[in-house]
PDB file of C-alpha atoms in Angstrom:
ATOM      1  CA  LYS A   1      70.046  63.458 -21.425  1.00 68.00           C
ATOM      2  CA  ALA A   2      71.120  64.716 -24.344  1.00 82.00           C
ATOM      3  CA  GLY A   3      69.193  67.394 -25.520  1.00 94.00           C
ATOM      4  CA  VAL A   4      67.964  68.121 -29.062  1.00 97.00           C
ATOM      5  CA  THR A   5      70.136  68.493 -31.223  1.00 97.00           C
ATOM      6  CA  GLN A   6      69.706  69.919 -35.066  1.00 98.00           C
ATOM      7  CA  THR A   7      71.499  70.150 -38.061  1.00 97.00           C
ATOM      8  CA  PRO A   8      72.834  71.961 -39.231  1.00 97.00           C
ATOM      9  CA  ARG A   9      73.361  75.039 -37.451  1.00 97.00           C
ATOM     10  CA  TYR A  10      73.249  77.575 -40.222  1.00 97.00           C
ATOM     11  CA  LEU A  11      72.228  77.180 -44.352  1.00 97.00           C
ATOM     12  CA  ILE A  12      72.657  79.782 -46.937  1.00 98.00           C
ATOM     13  CA  LYS A  13      70.505  78.902 -49.856  1.00 98.00           C
ATOM     14  CA  THR A  14      69.286  80.429 -52.873  1.00 98.00           C
ATOM     15  CA  ARG A  15      65.853  80.773 -54.443  1.00 98.00           C
ATOM     16  CA  GLY A  16      64.322  78.427 -55.608  1.00 98.00           C
ATOM     17  CA  GLN A  17      66.316  75.955 -54.319  1.00 98.00           C
ATOM     18  CA  GLN A  18      65.621  73.276 -51.717  1.00 98.00           C
ATOM     19  CA  VAL A  19      66.546  72.727 -48.059  1.00 98.00           C
ATOM     20  CA  THR A  20      66.314  69.672 -45.705  1.00 98.00           C
ATOM     21  CA  LEU A  21      66.913  70.407 -41.943  1.00 98.00           C
ATOM     22  CA  SER A  22      67.304  67.419 -39.229  1.00 98.00           C
ATOM     23  CA  CYS A  23      66.491  67.062 -35.721  1.00 98.00           C
ATOM     24  CA  SER A  24      67.655  64.675 -33.163  1.00 98.00           C
ATOM     25  CA  PRO A  25      64.962  64.191 -30.314  1.00 97.00           C
ATOM     26  CA  ILE A  26      65.775  63.098 -26.339  1.00 96.00           C
ATOM     27  CA  SER A  27      66.334  59.625 -26.072  1.00 95.00           C
ATOM     28  CA  GLY A  28      62.716  58.490 -25.467  1.00 93.00           C
ATOM     29  CA  HIS A  29      61.216  61.306 -26.607  1.00 94.00           C
ATOM     30  CA  ARG A  30      58.695  60.302 -29.295  1.00 94.00           C
ATOM     31  CA  SER A  31      57.175  63.435 -30.313  1.00 94.00           C
ATOM     32  CA  VAL A  32      58.857  66.167 -32.512  1.00 96.00           C
ATOM     33  CA  SER A  33      57.840  69.476 -33.186  1.00 96.00           C
ATOM     34  CA  TRP A  34      58.813  71.864 -36.101  1.00 98.00           C
ATOM     35  CA  TYR A  35      58.649  75.952 -35.798  1.00 98.00           C
ATOM     36  CA  GLN A  36      59.843  78.888 -37.397  1.00 98.00           C
ATOM     37  CA  GLN A  37      60.665  81.990 -35.692  1.00 98.00           C
ATOM     38  CA  THR A  38      60.741  85.649 -37.492  1.00 97.00           C
ATOM     39  CA  PRO A  39      61.200  88.859 -36.512  1.00 94.00           C
ATOM     40  CA  GLY A  40      57.826  89.719 -38.262  1.00 92.00           C
ATOM     41  CA  GLN A  41      55.556  85.974 -37.645  1.00 94.00           C
ATOM     42  CA  GLY A  42      57.455  85.237 -33.997  1.00 96.00           C
ATOM     43  CA  LEU A  43      57.134  81.375 -34.025  1.00 97.00           C
ATOM     44  CA  GLN A  44      54.631  79.743 -35.667  1.00 97.00           C
ATOM     45  CA  PHE A  45      54.344  75.836 -35.185  1.00 97.00           C
ATOM     46  CA  LEU A  46      54.937  73.826 -38.564  1.00 97.00           C
ATOM     47  CA  PHE A  47      54.096  70.739 -37.810  1.00 94.00           C
ATOM     48  CA  GLU A  48      54.476  67.538 -34.987  1.00 95.00           C
ATOM     49  CA  TYR A  49      55.253  63.902 -35.728  1.00 95.00           C
ATOM     50  CA  PHE A  50      54.559  61.729 -33.258  1.00 93.00           C
ATOM     51  CA  SER A  51      55.134  57.884 -33.922  1.00 92.00           C
ATOM     52  CA  GLU A  52      56.381  58.549 -37.430  1.00 95.00           C
ATOM     53  CA  THR A  53      52.924  60.033 -38.294  1.00 94.00           C
ATOM     54  CA  GLN A  54      52.172  63.560 -38.861  1.00 94.00           C
ATOM     55  CA  ARG A  55      49.497  64.221 -36.007  1.00 91.00           C
ATOM     56  CA  ASN A  56      49.003  68.410 -36.611  1.00 91.00           C
ATOM     57  CA  LYS A  57      49.718  70.679 -39.359  1.00 94.00           C
ATOM     58  CA  GLY A  58      49.436  74.648 -39.014  1.00 94.00           C
ATOM     59  CA  ASN A  59      48.891  76.804 -41.403  1.00 95.00           C
ATOM     60  CA  PHE A  60      51.962  76.550 -44.048  1.00 97.00           C
ATOM     61  CA  PRO A  61      51.990  76.399 -47.845  1.00 97.00           C
ATOM     62  CA  GLY A  62      52.726  72.530 -48.829  1.00 96.00           C
ATOM     63  CA  ARG A  63      56.220  73.191 -50.285  1.00 97.00           C
ATOM     64  CA  PHE A  64      56.825  72.587 -46.091  1.00 98.00           C
ATOM     65  CA  SER A  65      57.263  68.950 -45.061  1.00 97.00           C
ATOM     66  CA  GLY A  66      58.301  66.916 -42.470  1.00 97.00           C
ATOM     67  CA  ARG A  67      59.092  63.328 -41.538  1.00 97.00           C
ATOM     68  CA  GLN A  68      59.656  61.222 -38.830  1.00 97.00           C
ATOM     69  CA  PHE A  69      62.126  57.887 -38.402  1.00 97.00           C
ATOM     70  CA  SER A  70      61.182  55.030 -36.922  1.00 95.00           C
ATOM     71  CA  ASN A  71      64.057  56.278 -33.840  1.00 94.00           C
ATOM     72  CA  SER A  72      61.631  59.253 -34.020  1.00 95.00           C
ATOM     73  CA  ARG A  73      64.720  61.204 -35.580  1.00 97.00           C
ATOM     74  CA  SER A  74      62.849  63.882 -37.942  1.00 98.00           C
ATOM     75  CA  GLU A  75      63.397  66.087 -41.343  1.00 98.00           C
ATOM     76  CA  MET A  76      61.826  68.885 -42.811  1.00 98.00           C
ATOM     77  CA  ASN A  77      61.852  69.612 -46.029  1.00 98.00           C
ATOM     78  CA  VAL A  78      61.408  73.138 -47.810  1.00 98.00           C
ATOM     79  CA  SER A  79      61.143  73.130 -51.795  1.00 96.00           C
ATOM     80  CA  THR A  80      62.001  75.565 -53.747  1.00 97.00           C
ATOM     81  CA  LEU A  81      62.870  78.438 -51.040  1.00 98.00           C
ATOM     82  CA  GLU A  82      61.372  81.848 -51.197  1.00 98.00           C
ATOM     83  CA  LEU A  83      63.086  84.964 -49.530  1.00 97.00           C
ATOM     84  CA  GLY A  84      60.283  84.440 -46.931  1.00 97.00           C
ATOM     85  CA  ASP A  85      61.685  81.536 -46.112  1.00 98.00           C
ATOM     86  CA  SER A  86      64.920  82.628 -43.785  1.00 98.00           C
ATOM     87  CA  ALA A  87      64.210  81.877 -40.369  1.00 98.00           C
ATOM     88  CA  LEU A  88      65.636  80.298 -37.159  1.00 97.00           C
ATOM     89  CA  TYR A  89      63.861  76.949 -37.377  1.00 98.00           C
ATOM     90  CA  LEU A  90      63.586  75.077 -34.351  1.00 97.00           C
ATOM     91  CA  CYS A  91      62.700  71.285 -32.868  1.00 97.00           C
ATOM     92  CA  ALA A  92      60.965  70.513 -29.911  1.00 97.00           C
ATOM     93  CA  SER A  93      60.825  66.779 -28.515  1.00 96.00           C
ATOM     94  CA  SER A  94      58.194  65.381 -26.208  1.00 93.00           C
ATOM     95  CA  PRO A  95      57.127  62.575 -24.636  1.00 90.00           C
ATOM     96  CA  GLY A  96      54.226  62.945 -27.077  1.00 83.00           C
ATOM     97  CA  THR A  97      51.297  61.706 -24.169  1.00 80.00           C
ATOM     98  CA  GLY A  98      49.658  65.063 -24.098  1.00 78.00           C
ATOM     99  CA  GLY A  99      50.621  68.827 -22.410  1.00 81.00           C
ATOM    100  CA  GLU A 100      54.065  68.212 -21.649  1.00 87.00           C
ATOM    101  CA  GLU A 101      56.595  70.422 -21.772  1.00 91.00           C
ATOM    102  CA  GLN A 102      58.708  70.344 -25.118  1.00 94.00           C
ATOM    103  CA  TYR A 103      62.277  70.400 -24.710  1.00 96.00           C
ATOM    104  CA  PHE A 104      63.874  72.512 -28.241  1.00 97.00           C
ATOM    105  CA  GLY A 105      66.915  72.117 -29.774  1.00 97.00           C
ATOM    106  CA  PRO A 106      69.753  75.226 -30.537  1.00 96.00           C
ATOM    107  CA  GLY A 107      68.092  75.597 -34.262  1.00 96.00           C
ATOM    108  CA  THR A 108      68.541  75.997 -37.676  1.00 97.00           C
ATOM    109  CA  ARG A 109      69.458  79.482 -38.789  1.00 97.00           C
ATOM    110  CA  LEU A 110      68.346  79.437 -42.796  1.00 98.00           C
ATOM    111  CA  THR A 111      68.907  82.327 -44.885  1.00 98.00           C
ATOM    112  CA  VAL A 112      67.584  82.560 -49.124  1.00 98.00           C
ATOM    113  CA  THR A 113      69.420  84.849 -50.695  1.00 97.00           C
TER     114      THR A 113
ATOM    115  CA  ALA B   1      41.225  79.258 -31.763  1.00 81.00           C
ATOM    116  CA  GLN B   2      44.052  79.786 -29.099  1.00 91.00           C
ATOM    117  CA  LYS B   3      45.428  83.261 -28.621  1.00 96.00           C
ATOM    118  CA  VAL B   4      48.596  84.682 -26.646  1.00 98.00           C
ATOM    119  CA  THR B   5      49.120  88.268 -25.609  1.00 98.00           C
ATOM    120  CA  GLN B   6      52.429  89.706 -24.454  1.00 98.00           C
ATOM    121  CA  ALA B   7      51.488  93.630 -24.431  1.00 96.00           C
ATOM    122  CA  GLN B   8      55.009  93.940 -23.029  1.00 97.00           C
ATOM    123  CA  THR B   9      57.385  94.367 -26.183  1.00 97.00           C
ATOM    124  CA  GLU B  10      60.661  95.890 -24.341  1.00 98.00           C
ATOM    125  CA  ILE B  11      60.848  96.016 -20.402  1.00 98.00           C
ATOM    126  CA  SER B  12      64.160  97.658 -19.535  1.00 98.00           C
ATOM    127  CA  VAL B  13      64.614  97.205 -15.274  1.00 98.00           C
ATOM    128  CA  VAL B  14      67.958  98.135 -13.230  1.00 98.00           C
ATOM    129  CA  GLU B  15      69.860  95.279 -11.587  1.00 98.00           C
ATOM    130  CA  LYS B  16      68.111  94.020  -8.474  1.00 97.00           C
ATOM    131  CA  GLU B  17      64.511  95.780  -9.007  1.00 98.00           C
ATOM    132  CA  ASP B  18      61.675  93.434  -9.134  1.00 98.00           C
ATOM    133  CA  VAL B  19      59.681  92.950 -12.418  1.00 98.00           C
ATOM    134  CA  THR B  20      56.555  91.411 -13.699  1.00 98.00           C
ATOM    135  CA  LEU B  21      56.115  90.143 -17.548  1.00 98.00           C
ATOM    136  CA  ASP B  22      52.190  89.186 -18.500  1.00 98.00           C
ATOM    137  CA  CYS B  23      50.371  87.567 -20.123  1.00 98.00           C
ATOM    138  CA  VAL B  24      46.523  86.348 -21.370  1.00 98.00           C
ATOM    139  CA  TYR B  25      45.417  84.041 -23.453  1.00 98.00           C
ATOM    140  CA  GLU B  26      42.339  83.022 -24.923  1.00 96.00           C
ATOM    141  CA  THR B  27      40.863  79.508 -25.458  1.00 94.00           C
ATOM    142  CA  ARG B  28      37.879  77.496 -25.828  1.00 92.00           C
ATOM    143  CA  ASP B  29      39.548  74.392 -24.199  1.00 90.00           C
ATOM    144  CA  THR B  30      38.411  73.513 -20.749  1.00 90.00           C
ATOM    145  CA  THR B  31      41.685  71.306 -20.643  1.00 92.00           C
ATOM    146  CA  TYR B  32      44.903  73.598 -21.558  1.00 94.00           C
ATOM    147  CA  TYR B  33      48.474  74.007 -20.778  1.00 94.00           C
ATOM    148  CA  LEU B  34      50.535  77.111 -20.326  1.00 96.00           C
ATOM    149  CA  PHE B  35      53.926  77.459 -20.598  1.00 96.00           C
ATOM    150  CA  TRP B  36      56.969  80.379 -20.189  1.00 97.00           C
ATOM    151  CA  TYR B  37      60.295  80.449 -22.250  1.00 98.00           C
ATOM    152  CA  LYS B  38      63.229  81.997 -22.257  1.00 98.00           C
ATOM    153  CA  GLN B  39      65.438  82.634 -25.362  1.00 97.00           C
ATOM    154  CA  PRO B  40      68.820  83.788 -24.329  1.00 94.00           C
ATOM    155  CA  PRO B  41      70.626  85.753 -27.316  1.00 90.00           C
ATOM    156  CA  SER B  42      72.338  82.709 -28.272  1.00 87.00           C
ATOM    157  CA  GLY B  43      68.783  81.701 -29.639  1.00 89.00           C
ATOM    158  CA  GLU B  44      67.541  77.993 -27.848  1.00 90.00           C
ATOM    159  CA  LEU B  45      64.352  78.665 -25.919  1.00 96.00           C
ATOM    160  CA  VAL B  46      64.615  76.889 -22.734  1.00 96.00           C
ATOM    161  CA  PHE B  47      61.947  75.687 -20.405  1.00 95.00           C
ATOM    162  CA  LEU B  48      60.929  77.400 -17.372  1.00 95.00           C
ATOM    163  CA  ILE B  49      57.447  76.078 -15.969  1.00 94.00           C
ATOM    164  CA  ARG B  50      54.611  74.491 -17.058  1.00 93.00           C
ATOM    165  CA  ARG B  51      50.941  75.009 -15.382  1.00 93.00           C
ATOM    166  CA  ASN B  52      47.390  72.557 -16.512  1.00 91.00           C
ATOM    167  CA  SER B  53      44.189  74.856 -16.466  1.00 93.00           C
ATOM    168  CA  PHE B  54      43.950  72.781 -13.020  1.00 91.00           C
ATOM    169  CA  ASP B  55      45.909  73.785 -11.285  1.00 88.00           C
ATOM    170  CA  GLU B  56      46.104  77.351 -10.227  1.00 85.00           C
ATOM    171  CA  GLN B  57      48.373  77.324  -7.571  1.00 84.00           C
ATOM    172  CA  ASN B  58      51.059  79.803  -7.508  1.00 85.00           C
ATOM    173  CA  GLU B  59      54.436  78.532  -8.113  1.00 87.00           C
ATOM    174  CA  ILE B  60      57.857  80.183  -6.842  1.00 88.00           C
ATOM    175  CA  SER B  61      61.035  78.933  -8.202  1.00 90.00           C
ATOM    176  CA  GLY B  62      63.927  80.814  -6.658  1.00 93.00           C
ATOM    177  CA  ARG B  63      63.701  84.211  -7.493  1.00 95.00           C
ATOM    178  CA  TYR B  64      60.673  83.173 -10.062  1.00 96.00           C
ATOM    179  CA  SER B  65      57.570  83.114  -9.664  1.00 95.00           C
ATOM    180  CA  TRP B  66      54.642  82.967 -11.754  1.00 94.00           C
ATOM    181  CA  ASN B  67      51.165  84.024 -10.729  1.00 95.00           C
ATOM    182  CA  PHE B  68      47.899  81.840 -12.729  1.00 95.00           C
ATOM    183  CA  GLN B  69      44.503  83.309 -12.954  1.00 95.00           C
ATOM    184  CA  LYS B  70      41.863  81.846 -14.494  1.00 94.00           C
ATOM    185  CA  SER B  71      38.911  84.122 -13.662  1.00 94.00           C
ATOM    186  CA  THR B  72      40.966  87.135 -16.072  1.00 96.00           C
ATOM    187  CA  SER B  73      42.819  84.328 -18.088  1.00 96.00           C
ATOM    188  CA  SER B  74      46.008  85.738 -16.830  1.00 97.00           C
ATOM    189  CA  PHE B  75      49.545  83.611 -16.098  1.00 97.00           C
ATOM    190  CA  ASN B  76      51.758  86.471 -15.251  1.00 97.00           C
ATOM    191  CA  PHE B  77      55.776  86.065 -14.287  1.00 97.00           C
ATOM    192  CA  THR B  78      57.557  87.672 -11.927  1.00 97.00           C
ATOM    193  CA  ILE B  79      61.767  88.070 -11.585  1.00 97.00           C
ATOM    194  CA  THR B  80      62.903  89.273  -8.161  1.00 97.00           C
ATOM    195  CA  ALA B  81      65.968  90.720  -7.446  1.00 97.00           C
ATOM    196  CA  SER B  82      66.736  91.046 -11.254  1.00 97.00           C
ATOM    197  CA  GLN B  83      70.071  89.965 -12.691  1.00 97.00           C
ATOM    198  CA  VAL B  84      71.791  90.882 -16.224  1.00 96.00           C
ATOM    199  CA  VAL B  85      72.139  87.314 -16.482  1.00 96.00           C
ATOM    200  CA  ASP B  86      68.214  87.742 -16.602  1.00 97.00           C
ATOM    201  CA  SER B  87      68.664  89.310 -20.054  1.00 97.00           C
ATOM    202  CA  ALA B  88      66.174  88.435 -22.646  1.00 98.00           C
ATOM    203  CA  VAL B  89      63.492  87.579 -24.488  1.00 98.00           C
ATOM    204  CA  TYR B  90      60.681  85.579 -22.730  1.00 98.00           C
ATOM    205  CA  PHE B  91      57.577  83.867 -23.913  1.00 98.00           C
ATOM    206  CA  CYS B  92      54.299  82.774 -23.211  1.00 98.00           C
ATOM    207  CA  ALA B  93      52.971  79.398 -24.213  1.00 97.00           C
ATOM    208  CA  LEU B  94      49.447  77.866 -24.596  1.00 96.00           C
ATOM    209  CA  SER B  95      48.323  74.190 -25.277  1.00 94.00           C
ATOM    210  CA  GLY B  96      45.453  71.625 -26.032  1.00 87.00           C
ATOM    211  CA  GLY B  97      44.686  69.272 -23.574  1.00 79.00           C
ATOM    212  CA  TRP B  98      44.109  67.015 -26.859  1.00 76.00           C
ATOM    213  CA  ALA B  99      45.880  65.057 -29.860  1.00 72.00           C
ATOM    214  CA  GLY B 100      46.471  67.342 -31.980  1.00 74.00           C
ATOM    215  CA  SER B 101      45.837  70.518 -30.472  1.00 80.00           C
ATOM    216  CA  TYR B 102      49.242  69.761 -28.236  1.00 87.00           C
ATOM    217  CA  GLN B 103      51.544  72.496 -30.528  1.00 90.00           C
ATOM    218  CA  LEU B 104      52.654  75.249 -28.680  1.00 94.00           C
ATOM    219  CA  THR B 105      51.142  78.650 -29.644  1.00 96.00           C
ATOM    220  CA  PHE B 106      53.203  82.038 -28.459  1.00 97.00           C
ATOM    221  CA  GLY B 107      53.055  84.880 -27.774  1.00 98.00           C
ATOM    222  CA  LYS B 108      55.376  87.583 -29.400  1.00 97.00           C
ATOM    223  CA  GLY B 109      57.677  87.993 -26.171  1.00 98.00           C
ATOM    224  CA  THR B 110      58.534  89.909 -23.905  1.00 98.00           C
ATOM    225  CA  LYS B 111      62.491  91.557 -24.354  1.00 98.00           C
ATOM    226  CA  LEU B 112      63.834  91.753 -20.792  1.00 98.00           C
ATOM    227  CA  SER B 113      66.809  94.151 -20.669  1.00 98.00           C
ATOM    228  CA  VAL B 114      68.443  94.484 -17.131  1.00 97.00           C
ATOM    229  CA  ILE B 115      71.415  97.489 -16.620  1.00 97.00           C
ATOM    230  CA  PRO B 116      73.712  96.567 -14.010  1.00 95.00           C
TER     231      PRO B 116
END
């Protein structure tokens, strides 16, 4: 099976802009989760989507949003970018029935200047 | 709230030495799941093992072994006869057992350097 794919791999944006990141889960997986990784805060949960519904959300401002499509592909959007949004954004997929291991994509490295 | 503590920030060992990475967790759930992930320099998180709260059996997979002890809320990871390829950041993680808690709570990670 193909693994989790994320596009783009690298992105450079300017403060105030918005960005959309994309994630394609493993075939058959219905859950997609997003995580932000920074040197200071480590790995933090952003949100989880299951069957096109947001099932859980982490403690991030409303500038961070996401959605999931009927084919389980997911996008996350960050509006009004701030310097502190520079991070590695990781997408993970799992069957979604609970407690299973999550498989991660290679991540999108976002740099905000 | 769930919490995972990896007290060891960085560890350096000489190749062929054994090394144990510590993980202590906190949760109020009676059903929960524990994980270890490896993050090599390339950046992608690689799944290593999953344990549920009802299964305290230790597990061995090649040079890797895991010791889960509910009494001390610990889930430690041992690499036997370490190799240079084991150099990476290792994360311990915890998730709940009910919908709405499946997200992973990660520790800060332990950076392991294996010196040839």
